[in-house]
mmCIF file of C-alpha atoms in Angstrom:
data_model
loop_
_atom_site.group_PDB
_atom_site.id
_atom_site.type_symbol
_atom_site.label_atom_id
_atom_site.label_comp_id
_atom_site.label_asym_id
_atom_site.label_seq_id
_atom_site.Cartn_x
_atom_site.Cartn_y
_atom_site.Cartn_z
ATOM 1 C CA LYS A 1 115.757 62.662 117.283
ATOM 2 C CA LEU A 2 114.452 65.354 115.446
ATOM 3 C CA GLU A 3 110.330 66.657 115.577
ATOM 4 C CA ARG A 4 109.257 67.971 112.289
ATOM 5 C CA LEU A 5 107.196 70.936 112.717
ATOM 6 C CA THR A 6 104.460 71.937 110.496
ATOM 7 C CA ALA A 7 102.307 74.904 110.434
ATOM 8 C CA ASP A 8 98.580 74.900 108.966
ATOM 9 C CA VAL A 9 98.391 78.190 107.111
ATOM 10 C CA SER A 10 95.146 78.915 105.600
ATOM 11 C CA ASP A 11 94.766 80.087 101.891
ATOM 12 C CA ALA A 12 93.691 83.347 103.552
ATOM 13 C CA GLU A 13 96.053 83.789 105.363
ATOM 14 C CA VAL A 14 98.854 83.728 102.603
ATOM 15 C CA ASP A 15 96.299 86.056 101.005
ATOM 16 C CA ARG A 16 96.496 88.580 103.276
ATOM 17 C CA ALA A 17 100.278 88.443 103.740
ATOM 18 C CA LEU A 18 100.777 88.797 100.320
ATOM 19 C CA GLU A 19 98.442 92.105 100.673
ATOM 20 C CA ARG A 20 100.836 93.225 103.133
ATOM 21 C CA ILE A 21 103.825 92.900 101.858
ATOM 22 C CA ALA A 22 101.777 94.568 98.442
ATOM 23 C CA GLN A 23 101.330 97.405 100.493
ATOM 24 C CA SER A 24 104.639 98.261 101.982
ATOM 25 C CA GLN A 25 105.930 98.212 97.888
ATOM 26 C CA LYS A 26 103.213 100.809 97.054
ATOM 27 C CA ARG A 27 104.546 103.657 94.796
ATOM 28 C CA SER A 28 103.201 107.030 93.672
ATOM 29 C CA VAL A 29 103.157 109.417 90.455
ATOM 30 C CA PRO A 30 103.102 112.695 90.539
ATOM 31 C CA VAL A 31 99.367 113.923 89.843
ATOM 32 C CA THR A 32 99.575 115.700 86.583
ATOM 33 C CA GLU A 33 96.560 118.175 86.559
ATOM 34 C CA PRO A 34 96.455 120.330 89.256
ATOM 35 C CA ARG A 35 93.861 119.776 91.614
ATOM 36 C CA GLU A 36 93.109 119.783 95.700
ATOM 37 C CA ALA A 37 94.746 116.784 97.726
ATOM 38 C CA ARG A 38 92.446 114.193 98.748
ATOM 39 C CA SER A 39 92.345 111.144 100.719
ATOM 40 C CA GLY A 40 94.465 108.439 99.824
ATOM 41 C CA ASP A 41 96.825 110.876 98.283
ATOM 42 C CA VAL A 42 100.401 110.887 99.042
ATOM 43 C CA VAL A 43 101.918 114.441 99.279
ATOM 44 C CA VAL A 44 104.907 115.696 99.584
ATOM 45 C CA ILE A 45 105.335 118.473 102.214
ATOM 46 C CA ASP A 46 108.098 120.950 103.787
ATOM 47 C CA PHE A 47 106.649 121.594 107.514
ATOM 48 C CA GLU A 48 107.960 123.288 110.982
ATOM 49 C CA GLY A 49 106.044 123.094 114.293
ATOM 50 C CA ARG A 50 106.206 125.566 117.181
ATOM 51 C CA ILE A 51 104.731 124.836 120.723
ATOM 52 C CA GLY A 52 104.079 128.215 122.031
ATOM 53 C CA GLY A 53 105.898 130.505 119.043
ATOM 54 C CA GLU A 54 108.831 127.794 119.816
ATOM 55 C CA LEU A 55 110.153 125.585 117.190
ATOM 56 C CA PHE A 56 110.711 122.429 118.957
ATOM 57 C CA ALA A 57 112.826 118.991 118.348
ATOM 58 C CA GLY A 58 111.406 116.935 116.080
ATOM 59 C CA GLY A 59 108.766 119.297 114.782
ATOM 60 C CA LYS A 60 110.405 119.929 111.537
ATOM 61 C CA ALA A 61 110.859 118.243 107.844
ATOM 62 C CA GLU A 62 111.864 118.886 104.125
ATOM 63 C CA GLY A 63 110.520 116.800 101.634
ATOM 64 C CA HIS A 64 108.360 114.533 104.030
ATOM 65 C CA TYR A 65 106.122 112.048 102.181
ATOM 66 C CA LEU A 66 102.799 111.631 103.751
ATOM 67 C CA GLU A 67 99.820 109.389 102.820
ATOM 68 C CA LEU A 68 96.645 111.471 103.429
ATOM 69 C CA GLY A 69 94.136 109.279 105.506
ATOM 70 C CA SER A 70 96.779 106.913 106.788
ATOM 71 C CA LYS A 71 96.255 108.557 110.485
ATOM 72 C CA SER A 72 100.405 108.081 110.904
ATOM 73 C CA THR A 73 100.396 111.412 112.168
ATOM 74 C CA ILE A 74 98.892 113.707 115.110
ATOM 75 C CA ALA A 75 94.552 113.630 114.786
ATOM 76 C CA GLY A 76 93.800 116.316 112.674
ATOM 77 C CA PHE A 77 96.850 116.726 111.082
ATOM 78 C CA GLU A 78 96.326 115.133 107.791
ATOM 79 C CA ASP A 79 92.828 116.440 107.644
ATOM 80 C CA GLN A 80 93.877 120.103 107.383
ATOM 81 C CA ILE A 81 95.934 119.469 104.094
ATOM 82 C CA LEU A 82 93.114 118.017 102.317
ATOM 83 C CA GLY A 83 92.030 120.216 100.207
ATOM 84 C CA HIS A 84 95.243 122.138 99.633
ATOM 85 C CA LYS A 85 96.943 122.460 96.392
ATOM 86 C CA ALA A 86 100.769 122.412 95.226
ATOM 87 C CA GLY A 87 102.260 125.445 95.706
ATOM 88 C CA GLU A 88 100.166 126.743 99.002
ATOM 89 C CA SER A 89 101.414 127.485 101.827
ATOM 90 C CA PHE A 90 99.435 127.211 105.417
ATOM 91 C CA ASP A 91 99.282 127.003 108.838
ATOM 92 C CA ILE A 92 97.767 124.253 110.734
ATOM 93 C CA GLU A 93 96.607 123.813 114.171
ATOM 94 C CA VAL A 94 96.998 120.423 116.602
ATOM 95 C CA THR A 95 96.886 119.246 119.839
ATOM 96 C CA PHE A 96 99.520 116.479 121.502
ATOM 97 C CA PRO A 97 97.159 113.565 122.895
ATOM 98 C CA ALA A 98 97.413 113.759 126.817
ATOM 99 C CA ASP A 99 99.238 110.219 126.428
ATOM 100 C CA TYR A 100 101.994 111.303 123.823
ATOM 101 C CA ALA A 101 105.407 109.658 124.234
ATOM 102 C CA LYS A 102 107.025 113.006 124.662
ATOM 103 C CA SER A 103 105.442 114.223 127.944
ATOM 104 C CA GLU A 104 106.959 117.908 127.733
ATOM 105 C CA TYR A 105 104.459 117.849 124.345
ATOM 106 C CA ALA A 106 101.244 116.229 125.341
ATOM 107 C CA GLY A 107 98.630 117.861 125.567
ATOM 108 C CA LYS A 108 99.946 120.910 124.195
ATOM 109 C CA PRO A 109 98.350 123.122 120.969
ATOM 110 C CA ALA A 110 101.112 123.498 118.267
ATOM 111 C CA THR A 111 101.314 125.030 115.015
ATOM 112 C CA PHE A 112 102.752 123.791 112.165
ATOM 113 C CA HIS A 113 103.367 125.945 108.566
ATOM 114 C CA ILE A 114 102.844 123.316 106.042
ATOM 115 C CA ALA A 115 104.312 124.018 102.437
ATOM 116 C CA LEU A 116 103.060 121.817 100.187
ATOM 117 C CA LYS A 117 105.105 120.699 97.525
ATOM 118 C CA GLU A 118 103.603 117.804 95.234
ATOM 119 C CA ILE A 119 100.760 115.554 94.988
ATOM 120 C CA ARG A 120 100.913 112.485 94.166
ATOM 121 C CA GLU A 121 98.468 109.415 93.397
ATOM 122 C CA PRO A 122 99.239 105.656 94.827
ATOM 123 C CA GLN A 123 99.525 102.964 92.352
ATOM 124 C CA PRO A 124 98.185 99.741 92.883
ATOM 125 C CA VAL A 125 100.611 96.897 93.556
ATOM 126 C CA VAL A 126 100.194 93.464 91.481
ATOM 127 C CA VAL A 127 101.141 90.393 93.342
ATOM 128 C CA ASP A 128 103.318 89.149 90.679
ATOM 129 C CA GLU A 129 106.707 87.471 89.843
ATOM 130 C CA GLU A 130 107.494 91.040 89.722
ATOM 131 C CA MET A 131 106.580 92.215 92.884
ATOM 132 C CA ALA A 132 107.936 88.490 94.342
ATOM 133 C CA ALA A 133 111.703 89.638 93.041
ATOM 134 C CA GLU A 134 111.649 93.129 94.187
#
């Protein structure tokens, strides 16, 4: 004998799930007019990080896509990219959090050389059949 399990799912829960799926499928397009990077933009950057003047493991990337304002990096990293334009190169200073996963970096200051290659604008994702197919 089997017992059929059911779940009560509200419309609000379905809407939140669809929004999460839509956010995971976000696309962006290059900004056509030169302007400064702002919160919400997606920037394409090359970066090279150093601690005490030495390059550290995982501190370098090319063609990295980063959504400004996402708080997906070390505190202060994204904020220091704001206001810069595509084609600019600059240095930023950050400090790894005291509880950083790699203890050898925890609490240490780092300098990142940034090359801002492109600024992109996110495009809204419409929750529809096309999104569902993707």
